[in-house]
Amino acid sequence: MNPLREKIEQEIRDRGPIPFSRYMELCLYTPELGYYARNAEQFGKAGDFYTSSDVHAVFGRLLARQFDEMWRALGSPEHINLIELGPGRGLFAQDVLGWSEKKFPDFFRALHYVLVETSPALRQRIEVTLDRHLRSGRAAFHHEDAREAGTGKGTTSVAPNQAANGWALAPEVATIVFTNEFFDAFPVEILSAKGSLRIDARDGRFIETWTKSSPEEQEFLDRYSVHPEPHERIEAPLAAQHSMDQIAADIHRGFLIAIDYGYTREEQLAGRHRGTLKAIRQHSIGANPYEAPGEQDITADVNFTALTAAAEKQGMQTQKLITQSQFLMGIGEANQFADAFEDCRLPQERAKVALQLKHLVTPAGMGESFHVLIASKGVEHERIESLSGLNFSRRR
């Protein structure tokens, strides 16, 4: 029998039916058994999913260019912390550090790259990938109690309910916080007209029961989501919202960039993104989260209305939500994506890179399904307006 299934069933016997968020948390983060805690083999094209950094180094190179602009918008301080929550295997960090060192030496000299990563398997991968930068002190792991560290694509093997709390470094140092496919990995509550979903176990299988929704769940639907119609299910990502609240509170002066697939309340009111929970295994999407606990990813689209409200509550100025396509096109347009093609020597190499770039920016690839939330604190409005990542959408 699946050992994680046994563990979940034992908790249900001890505690009674558990919230769906707790079931999802156990499936993803139980040490040594949870999906994100087992190993690092589920990442990349050979695994169950891949992120933008798996497609081509240009993603990190373009973001390095944007980070350099943000550093300049902050007045080119002598020191800046770039904090990545959920760095996975460290590919993005590798691309950002390498390109910054080559193209933006002033920014690179000021940069301290902080990796909030608690999965032992992934930390081992990162130690190899970023060996030179870790040894030089340019990059470092953030050492916090794992229960207070980040979550995201494979980042922590423990409960992420206190995610990203406690990572903040010296408040006098300017900060850029970056997340990519981070918030979609938080456990969610599932709500319907029957109430809030609970998971019970009977005769060796999981069964669904319902209980009255909590006041917090109802308030979330009132403010940031929609109330489910009969026979409809809606996610309430309370843990992700709490995490954003903590992250924004810990930024004293700087920027936040959050990239993820998700929706706004307006889109839900229009009938879209109502019930987005899915299970992912070997690049295939299924609807049954109760199959093979620990062997498949469980995820839900991100509620950007709730995340934006949490950031603004902590004094951050948020920009209009844009697509990944608009964001990357804005950064790359000025030099015709020279960051992507610089290493190409042969026409066939340029053709291959062009296809990879197309996957990042076109609607058929990741360009329209991923959105970018940019927020700032303590930065002059005019300097924010000048960021190239924001300008493509404003020109059109």
GROMACS .gro file of C-alpha atoms in nm:
model
  396
    1MET     CA    1   0.000   0.000   0.000
    2ASN     CA    2   0.107   0.357  -0.064
    3PRO     CA    3   0.283   0.465   0.261
    4LEU     CA    4   0.160   0.823   0.230
    5ARG     CA    5  -0.197   0.700   0.190
    6GLU     CA    6  -0.153   0.505   0.513
    7LYS     CA    7  -0.021   0.815   0.690
    8ILE     CA    8  -0.314   1.028   0.570
    9GLU     CA    9  -0.568   0.764   0.668
   10GLN     CA   10  -0.410   0.742   1.013
   11GLU     CA   11  -0.441   1.117   1.061
   12ILE     CA   12  -0.808   1.098   0.960
   13ARG     CA   13  -0.864   0.819   1.213
   14ASP     CA   14  -0.697   1.029   1.481
   15ARG     CA   15  -0.852   1.367   1.398
   16GLY     CA   16  -1.163   1.298   1.195
   17PRO     CA   17  -1.225   1.429   0.843
   18ILE     CA   18  -0.955   1.681   0.741
   19PRO     CA   19  -0.986   1.999   0.531
   20PHE     CA   20  -0.890   1.955   0.167
   21SER     CA   21  -0.604   2.202   0.224
   22ARG     CA   22  -0.457   1.966   0.484
   23TYR     CA   23  -0.493   1.668   0.248
   24MET     CA   24  -0.317   1.867  -0.027
   25GLU     CA   25  -0.044   1.974   0.214
   26LEU     CA   26   0.023   1.614   0.316
   27CYS     CA   27   0.030   1.498  -0.047
   28LEU     CA   28   0.283   1.763  -0.146
   29TYR     CA   29   0.500   1.827   0.158
   30THR     CA   30   0.516   1.524   0.389
   31PRO     CA   31   0.890   1.466   0.451
   32GLU     CA   32   1.034   1.193   0.225
   33LEU     CA   33   0.688   1.096   0.097
   34GLY     CA   34   0.525   1.414  -0.037
   35TYR     CA   35   0.543   1.500  -0.405
   36TYR     CA   36   0.779   1.794  -0.357
   37ALA     CA   37   0.979   1.624  -0.081
   38ARG     CA   38   1.077   1.296  -0.251
   39ASN     CA   39   1.340   1.404  -0.505
   40ALA     CA   40   1.410   1.651  -0.783
   41GLU     CA   41   1.327   1.422  -1.074
   42GLN     CA   42   0.979   1.565  -1.131
   43PHE     CA   43   1.128   1.886  -1.271
   44GLY     CA   44   1.213   1.956  -1.632
   45LYS     CA   45   1.087   1.819  -1.961
   46ALA     CA   46   1.156   1.460  -1.855
   47GLY     CA   47   0.953   1.504  -1.538
   48ASP     CA   48   0.595   1.605  -1.467
   49PHE     CA   49   0.621   1.975  -1.554
   50TYR     CA   50   0.872   2.242  -1.647
   51THR     CA   51   0.901   2.612  -1.578
   52SER     CA   52   1.013   2.900  -1.797
   53SER     CA   53   1.376   2.851  -1.691
   54ASP     CA   54   1.366   2.498  -1.835
   55VAL     CA   55   1.281   2.637  -2.179
   56HIS     CA   56   1.584   2.861  -2.242
   57ALA     CA   57   1.836   3.075  -2.052
   58VAL     CA   58   1.680   3.385  -2.210
   59PHE     CA   59   1.413   3.391  -1.936
   60GLY     CA   60   1.677   3.450  -1.669
   61ARG     CA   61   1.873   3.683  -1.896
   62LEU     CA   62   1.571   3.906  -1.958
   63LEU     CA   63   1.490   3.913  -1.588
   64ALA     CA   64   1.853   4.005  -1.512
   65ARG     CA   65   1.802   4.307  -1.738
   66GLN     CA   66   1.483   4.396  -1.549
   67PHE     CA   67   1.650   4.348  -1.209
   68ASP     CA   68   1.929   4.584  -1.319
   69GLU     CA   69   1.666   4.845  -1.409
   70MET     CA   70   1.499   4.799  -1.071
   71TRP     CA   71   1.831   4.841  -0.894
   72ARG     CA   72   1.883   5.167  -1.083
   73ALA     CA   73   1.526   5.277  -1.001
   74LEU     CA   74   1.619   5.230  -0.635
   75GLY     CA   75   1.912   5.467  -0.681
   76SER     CA   76   2.184   5.208  -0.754
   77PRO     CA   77   2.243   5.122  -0.386
   78GLU     CA   78   2.575   4.972  -0.283
   79HIS     CA   79   2.399   4.651  -0.173
   80ILE     CA   80   2.079   4.484  -0.290
   81ASN     CA   81   1.923   4.154  -0.190
   82LEU     CA   82   1.758   3.952  -0.466
   83ILE     CA   83   1.548   3.690  -0.289
   84GLU     CA   84   1.408   3.399  -0.491
   85LEU     CA   85   1.133   3.205  -0.317
   86GLY     CA   86   1.118   2.850  -0.447
   87PRO     CA   87   1.428   2.839  -0.671
   88GLY     CA   88   1.377   2.474  -0.771
   89ARG     CA   89   1.699   2.340  -0.923
   90GLY     CA   90   1.866   2.683  -0.941
   91LEU     CA   91   1.854   2.722  -1.320
   92PHE     CA   92   1.698   3.066  -1.307
   93ALA     CA   93   1.950   3.186  -1.048
   94GLN     CA   94   2.233   3.049  -1.262
   95ASP     CA   95   2.110   3.241  -1.567
   96VAL     CA   96   2.052   3.566  -1.375
   97LEU     CA   97   2.391   3.557  -1.202
   98GLY     CA   98   2.583   3.460  -1.515
   99TRP     CA   99   2.421   3.723  -1.737
  100SER     CA  100   2.444   3.996  -1.472
  101GLU     CA  101   2.814   3.927  -1.427
  102LYS     CA  102   2.865   3.952  -1.804
  103LYS     CA  103   2.631   4.239  -1.897
  104PHE     CA  104   2.552   4.435  -1.580
  105PRO     CA  105   2.875   4.438  -1.376
  106ASP     CA  106   2.776   4.733  -1.155
  107PHE     CA  107   2.454   4.559  -1.054
  108PHE     CA  108   2.639   4.230  -1.010
  109ARG     CA  109   2.886   4.387  -0.766
  110ALA     CA  110   2.596   4.513  -0.552
  111LEU     CA  111   2.399   4.187  -0.575
  112HIS     CA  112   2.348   3.932  -0.298
  113TYR     CA  113   2.131   3.644  -0.432
  114VAL     CA  114   1.936   3.470  -0.157
  115LEU     CA  115   1.776   3.131  -0.221
  116VAL     CA  116   1.484   3.033   0.004
  117GLU     CA  117   1.486   2.657  -0.047
  118THR     CA  118   1.431   2.385   0.212
  119SER     CA  119   1.402   2.065   0.007
  120PRO     CA  120   1.726   1.870   0.072
  121ALA     CA  121   1.719   1.713  -0.276
  122LEU     CA  122   1.682   2.050  -0.446
  123ARG     CA  123   1.943   2.217  -0.227
  124GLN     CA  124   2.190   1.951  -0.336
  125ARG     CA  125   2.107   2.025  -0.700
  126ILE     CA  126   2.153   2.398  -0.641
  127GLU     CA  127   2.486   2.345  -0.466
  128VAL     CA  128   2.618   2.188  -0.786
  129THR     CA  129   2.453   2.437  -1.023
  130LEU     CA  130   2.564   2.747  -0.832
  131ASP     CA  131   2.887   2.613  -0.685
  132ARG     CA  132   3.106   2.907  -0.791
  133HIS     CA  133   2.859   3.174  -0.679
  134LEU     CA  134   2.792   3.000  -0.346
  135ARG     CA  135   3.163   2.967  -0.273
  136SER     CA  136   3.224   3.334  -0.356
  137GLY     CA  137   2.937   3.445  -0.132
  138ARG     CA  138   2.753   3.612  -0.421
  139ALA     CA  139   2.471   3.362  -0.363
  140ALA     CA  140   2.361   3.199  -0.039
  141PHE     CA  141   2.088   2.982   0.100
  142HIS     CA  142   1.865   3.146   0.355
  143HIS     CA  143   1.888   2.945   0.674
  144GLU     CA  144   1.555   2.960   0.850
  145ASP     CA  145   1.345   2.707   1.030
  146ALA     CA  146   1.188   2.513   0.743
  147ARG     CA  147   0.838   2.571   0.876
  148GLU     CA  148   0.893   2.941   0.812
  149ALA     CA  149   1.047   2.909   0.468
  150GLY     CA  150   0.899   2.920   0.121
  151THR     CA  151   0.696   2.686  -0.087
  152GLY     CA  152   0.649   2.675  -0.460
  153LYS     CA  153   0.768   2.432  -0.724
  154GLY     CA  154   0.942   2.181  -0.504
  155THR     CA  155   1.076   2.405  -0.237
  156THR     CA  156   0.983   2.269   0.102
  157SER     CA  157   0.923   1.930   0.251
  158VAL     CA  158   0.724   2.062   0.547
  159ALA     CA  159   0.403   2.248   0.607
  160PRO     CA  160   0.413   2.571   0.402
  161ASN     CA  161   0.144   2.755   0.597
  162GLN     CA  162   0.402   3.000   0.731
  163ALA     CA  163   0.559   3.026   0.387
  164ALA     CA  164   0.821   3.290   0.327
  165ASN     CA  165   0.785   3.430   0.677
  166GLY     CA  166   1.114   3.516   0.840
  167TRP     CA  167   1.336   3.540   0.533
  168ALA     CA  168   1.366   3.918   0.544
  169LEU     CA  169   1.722   4.040   0.576
  170ALA     CA  170   1.850   4.375   0.702
  171PRO     CA  171   1.567   4.627   0.646
  172GLU     CA  172   1.807   4.902   0.540
  173VAL     CA  173   1.914   4.696   0.237
  174ALA     CA  174   1.702   4.732  -0.078
  175THR     CA  175   1.521   4.414  -0.178
  176ILE     CA  176   1.382   4.249  -0.490
  177VAL     CA  177   1.167   3.942  -0.424
  178PHE     CA  178   1.111   3.710  -0.721
  179THR     CA  179   0.869   3.418  -0.746
  180ASN     CA  180   0.792   3.198  -1.046
  181GLU     CA  181   0.521   2.931  -1.010
  182PHE     CA  182   0.536   2.976  -0.636
  183PHE     CA  183   0.185   3.067  -0.522
  184ASP     CA  184   0.013   2.795  -0.728
  185ALA     CA  185   0.170   2.531  -0.502
  186PHE     CA  186  -0.002   2.646  -0.181
  187PRO     CA  187  -0.278   2.425  -0.039
  188VAL     CA  188  -0.628   2.557  -0.108
  189GLU     CA  189  -0.968   2.523   0.054
  190ILE     CA  190  -1.242   2.384  -0.170
  191LEU     CA  191  -1.587   2.541  -0.132
  192SER     CA  192  -1.925   2.458  -0.282
  193ALA     CA  193  -2.290   2.533  -0.212
  194LYS     CA  194  -2.266   2.251   0.045
  195GLY     CA  195  -1.992   2.427   0.241
  196SER     CA  196  -1.622   2.351   0.289
  197LEU     CA  197  -1.475   2.021   0.166
  198ARG     CA  198  -1.348   1.762   0.413
  199ILE     CA  199  -1.169   1.436   0.332
  200ASP     CA  200  -1.263   1.115   0.514
  201ALA     CA  201  -1.141   0.757   0.463
  202ARG     CA  202  -1.357   0.448   0.435
  203ASP     CA  203  -1.285   0.095   0.312
  204GLY     CA  204  -0.939   0.190   0.184
  205ARG     CA  205  -1.048   0.492  -0.019
  206PHE     CA  206  -1.088   0.863   0.036
  207ILE     CA  207  -1.438   1.007   0.035
  208GLU     CA  208  -1.560   1.365   0.032
  209THR     CA  209  -1.780   1.518   0.300
  210TRP     CA  210  -1.882   1.879   0.362
  211THR     CA  211  -1.904   2.107   0.662
  212LYS     CA  212  -2.020   2.465   0.711
  213SER     CA  213  -1.782   2.720   0.561
  214SER     CA  214  -1.580   2.925   0.809
  215PRO     CA  215  -1.625   3.304   0.841
  216GLU     CA  216  -1.279   3.352   0.683
  217GLU     CA  217  -1.376   3.138   0.384
  218GLN     CA  218  -1.700   3.328   0.337
  219GLU     CA  219  -1.522   3.662   0.362
  220PHE     CA  220  -1.270   3.549   0.102
  221LEU     CA  221  -1.552   3.466  -0.143
  222ASP     CA  222  -1.722   3.800  -0.071
  223ARG     CA  223  -1.410   4.010  -0.124
  224TYR     CA  224  -1.189   3.831  -0.375
  225SER     CA  225  -1.382   3.555  -0.548
  226VAL     CA  226  -1.737   3.442  -0.629
  227HIS     CA  227  -1.986   3.224  -0.448
  228PRO     CA  228  -2.021   2.880  -0.608
  229GLU     CA  229  -2.330   2.796  -0.806
  230PRO     CA  230  -2.502   2.460  -0.737
  231HIS     CA  231  -2.278   2.169  -0.849
  232GLU     CA  232  -1.980   2.408  -0.875
  233ARG     CA  233  -1.657   2.417  -0.677
  234ILE     CA  234  -1.443   2.723  -0.606
  235GLU     CA  235  -1.094   2.733  -0.454
  236ALA     CA  236  -1.014   2.967  -0.167
  237PRO     CA  237  -0.632   3.001  -0.159
  238LEU     CA  238  -0.613   3.139   0.194
  239ALA     CA  239  -0.258   3.015   0.258
  240ALA     CA  240  -0.123   3.191  -0.052
  241GLN     CA  241  -0.289   3.515   0.052
  242HIS     CA  242  -0.143   3.490   0.403
  243SER     CA  243   0.201   3.429   0.253
  244MET     CA  244   0.178   3.736   0.030
  245ASP     CA  245   0.075   3.938   0.335
  246GLN     CA  246   0.395   3.828   0.513
  247ILE     CA  247   0.620   3.878   0.211
  248ALA     CA  248   0.490   4.231   0.149
  249ALA     CA  249   0.525   4.321   0.516
  250ASP     CA  250   0.892   4.215   0.511
  251ILE     CA  251   0.979   4.432   0.209
  252HIS     CA  252   1.084   4.770   0.348
  253ARG     CA  253   1.208   4.920   0.021
  254GLY     CA  254   1.214   4.746  -0.312
  255PHE     CA  255   1.017   4.538  -0.560
  256LEU     CA  256   0.820   4.217  -0.584
  257ILE     CA  257   0.776   4.022  -0.909
  258ALA     CA  258   0.532   3.729  -0.895
  259ILE     CA  259   0.485   3.520  -1.212
  260ASP     CA  260   0.221   3.248  -1.219
  261TYR     CA  261  -0.082   3.118  -1.402
  262GLY     CA  262  -0.401   3.256  -1.258
  263TYR     CA  263  -0.702   3.485  -1.281
  264THR     CA  264  -0.876   3.790  -1.141
  265ARG     CA  265  -1.213   3.818  -0.971
  266GLU     CA  266  -1.345   3.994  -1.281
  267GLU     CA  267  -1.264   3.686  -1.488
  268GLN     CA  268  -1.446   3.466  -1.238
  269LEU     CA  269  -1.750   3.692  -1.251
  270ALA     CA  270  -1.741   3.647  -1.628
  271GLY     CA  271  -1.761   3.270  -1.578
  272ARG     CA  272  -1.397   3.174  -1.623
  273HIS     CA  273  -1.152   3.004  -1.382
  274ARG     CA  274  -1.428   2.862  -1.167
  275GLY     CA  275  -1.287   2.536  -1.035
  276THR     CA  276  -0.922   2.516  -1.141
  277LEU     CA  277  -0.788   2.238  -0.917
  278LYS     CA  278  -0.591   1.980  -1.113
  279ALA     CA  279  -0.351   1.691  -1.071
  280ILE     CA  280  -0.043   1.677  -1.297
  281ARG     CA  281   0.167   1.373  -1.376
  282GLN     CA  282   0.416   1.334  -1.665
  283HIS     CA  283   0.286   1.653  -1.831
  284SER     CA  284  -0.071   1.514  -1.828
  285ILE     CA  285  -0.350   1.690  -1.642
  286GLY     CA  286  -0.606   1.488  -1.448
  287ALA     CA  287  -0.899   1.576  -1.228
  288ASN     CA  288  -0.858   1.318  -0.950
  289PRO     CA  289  -0.638   1.441  -0.664
  290TYR     CA  290  -0.700   1.120  -0.467
  291GLU     CA  291  -0.501   0.891  -0.694
  292ALA     CA  292  -0.152   0.791  -0.581
  293PRO     CA  293  -0.088   1.047  -0.302
  294GLY     CA  294   0.262   1.186  -0.326
  295GLU     CA  295   0.312   1.070  -0.685
  296GLN     CA  296   0.137   1.356  -0.863
  297ASP     CA  297   0.137   1.733  -0.836
  298ILE     CA  298  -0.181   1.899  -0.709
  299THR     CA  299  -0.222   2.264  -0.802
  300ALA     CA  300  -0.477   2.541  -0.853
  301ASP     CA  301  -0.468   2.866  -1.048
  302VAL     CA  302  -0.362   3.177  -0.855
  303ASN     CA  303  -0.616   3.439  -0.745
  304PHE     CA  304  -0.432   3.760  -0.837
  305THR     CA  305  -0.709   3.981  -0.696
  306ALA     CA  306  -0.644   3.836  -0.350
  307LEU     CA  307  -0.264   3.858  -0.387
  308THR     CA  308  -0.281   4.220  -0.502
  309ALA     CA  309  -0.504   4.314  -0.209
  310ALA     CA  310  -0.264   4.149   0.037
  311ALA     CA  311   0.034   4.338  -0.107
  312GLU     CA  312  -0.152   4.670  -0.099
  313LYS     CA  313  -0.260   4.607   0.260
  314GLN     CA  314   0.109   4.610   0.354
  315GLY     CA  315   0.175   4.942   0.182
  316MET     CA  316   0.292   4.819  -0.158
  317GLN     CA  317   0.205   4.998  -0.481
  318THR     CA  318   0.085   4.742  -0.736
  319GLN     CA  319   0.088   4.772  -1.113
  320LYS     CA  320  -0.181   4.655  -1.350
  321LEU     CA  321  -0.157   4.280  -1.404
  322ILE     CA  322   0.015   4.195  -1.733
  323THR     CA  323   0.082   3.876  -1.925
  324GLN     CA  324   0.423   3.709  -1.935
  325SER     CA  325   0.422   3.786  -2.306
  326GLN     CA  326   0.378   4.161  -2.247
  327PHE     CA  327   0.640   4.156  -1.972
  328LEU     CA  328   0.910   3.974  -2.170
  329MET     CA  329   0.834   4.161  -2.493
  330GLY     CA  330   0.875   4.489  -2.306
  331ILE     CA  331   1.216   4.389  -2.175
  332GLY     CA  332   1.345   4.234  -2.497
  333GLU     CA  333   1.202   4.465  -2.760
  334ALA     CA  334   1.463   4.745  -2.731
  335ASN     CA  335   1.752   4.524  -2.840
  336GLN     CA  336   1.547   4.274  -3.044
  337PHE     CA  337   1.609   3.997  -2.791
  338ALA     CA  338   1.984   4.005  -2.833
  339ASP     CA  339   1.999   3.830  -2.494
  340ALA     CA  340   1.853   3.522  -2.659
  341PHE     CA  341   2.060   3.512  -2.976
  342GLU     CA  342   2.404   3.628  -2.859
  343ASP     CA  343   2.550   3.277  -2.831
  344CYS     CA  344   2.415   3.158  -3.167
  345ARG     CA  345   2.677   3.100  -3.435
  346LEU     CA  346   2.482   2.905  -3.696
  347PRO     CA  347   2.144   2.973  -3.862
  348GLN     CA  348   2.001   2.650  -3.722
  349GLU     CA  349   2.099   2.761  -3.372
  350ARG     CA  350   1.911   3.088  -3.422
  351ALA     CA  351   1.610   2.896  -3.551
  352LYS     CA  352   1.608   2.673  -3.243
  353VAL     CA  353   1.634   2.968  -3.004
  354ALA     CA  354   1.359   3.151  -3.194
  355LEU     CA  355   1.127   2.854  -3.132
  356GLN     CA  356   1.216   2.850  -2.762
  357LEU     CA  357   1.156   3.223  -2.735
  358LYS     CA  358   0.825   3.181  -2.914
  359HIS     CA  359   0.721   2.927  -2.650
  360LEU     CA  360   0.788   3.183  -2.376
  361VAL     CA  361   0.600   3.475  -2.531
  362THR     CA  362   0.322   3.348  -2.760
  363PRO     CA  363  -0.035   3.255  -2.662
  364ALA     CA  364   0.024   2.900  -2.789
  365GLY     CA  365   0.304   2.862  -2.533
  366MET     CA  366   0.338   3.021  -2.191
  367GLY     CA  367   0.298   3.383  -2.296
  368GLU     CA  368  -0.072   3.436  -2.229
  369SER     CA  369  -0.139   3.171  -1.963
  370PHE     CA  370   0.113   3.322  -1.720
  371HIS     CA  371   0.064   3.662  -1.561
  372VAL     CA  372   0.304   3.899  -1.389
  373LEU     CA  373   0.227   4.098  -1.075
  374ILE     CA  374   0.475   4.377  -1.001
  375ALA     CA  375   0.459   4.565  -0.672
  376SER     CA  376   0.691   4.817  -0.509
  377LYS     CA  377   0.749   5.001  -0.184
  378GLY     CA  378   0.952   5.316  -0.131
  379VAL     CA  379   1.014   5.375  -0.504
  380GLU     CA  380   0.926   5.697  -0.687
  381HIS     CA  381   0.633   5.663  -0.925
  382GLU     CA  382   0.825   5.798  -1.225
  383ARG     CA  383   1.099   5.538  -1.180
  384ILE     CA  384   0.846   5.256  -1.170
  385GLU     CA  385   0.683   5.385  -1.488
  386SER     CA  386   1.016   5.365  -1.671
  387LEU     CA  387   1.062   4.988  -1.620
  388SER     CA  388   1.079   4.823  -1.963
  389GLY     CA  389   0.880   4.519  -1.847
  390LEU     CA  390   0.578   4.744  -1.794
  391ASN     CA  391   0.605   4.948  -2.111
  392PHE     CA  392   0.507   4.703  -2.386
  393SER     CA  393   0.147   4.678  -2.258
  394ARG     CA  394   0.124   5.057  -2.219
  395ARG     CA  395   0.234   5.123  -2.577
  396ARG     CA  396  -0.053   4.913  -2.708
   0.00000   0.00000   0.00000
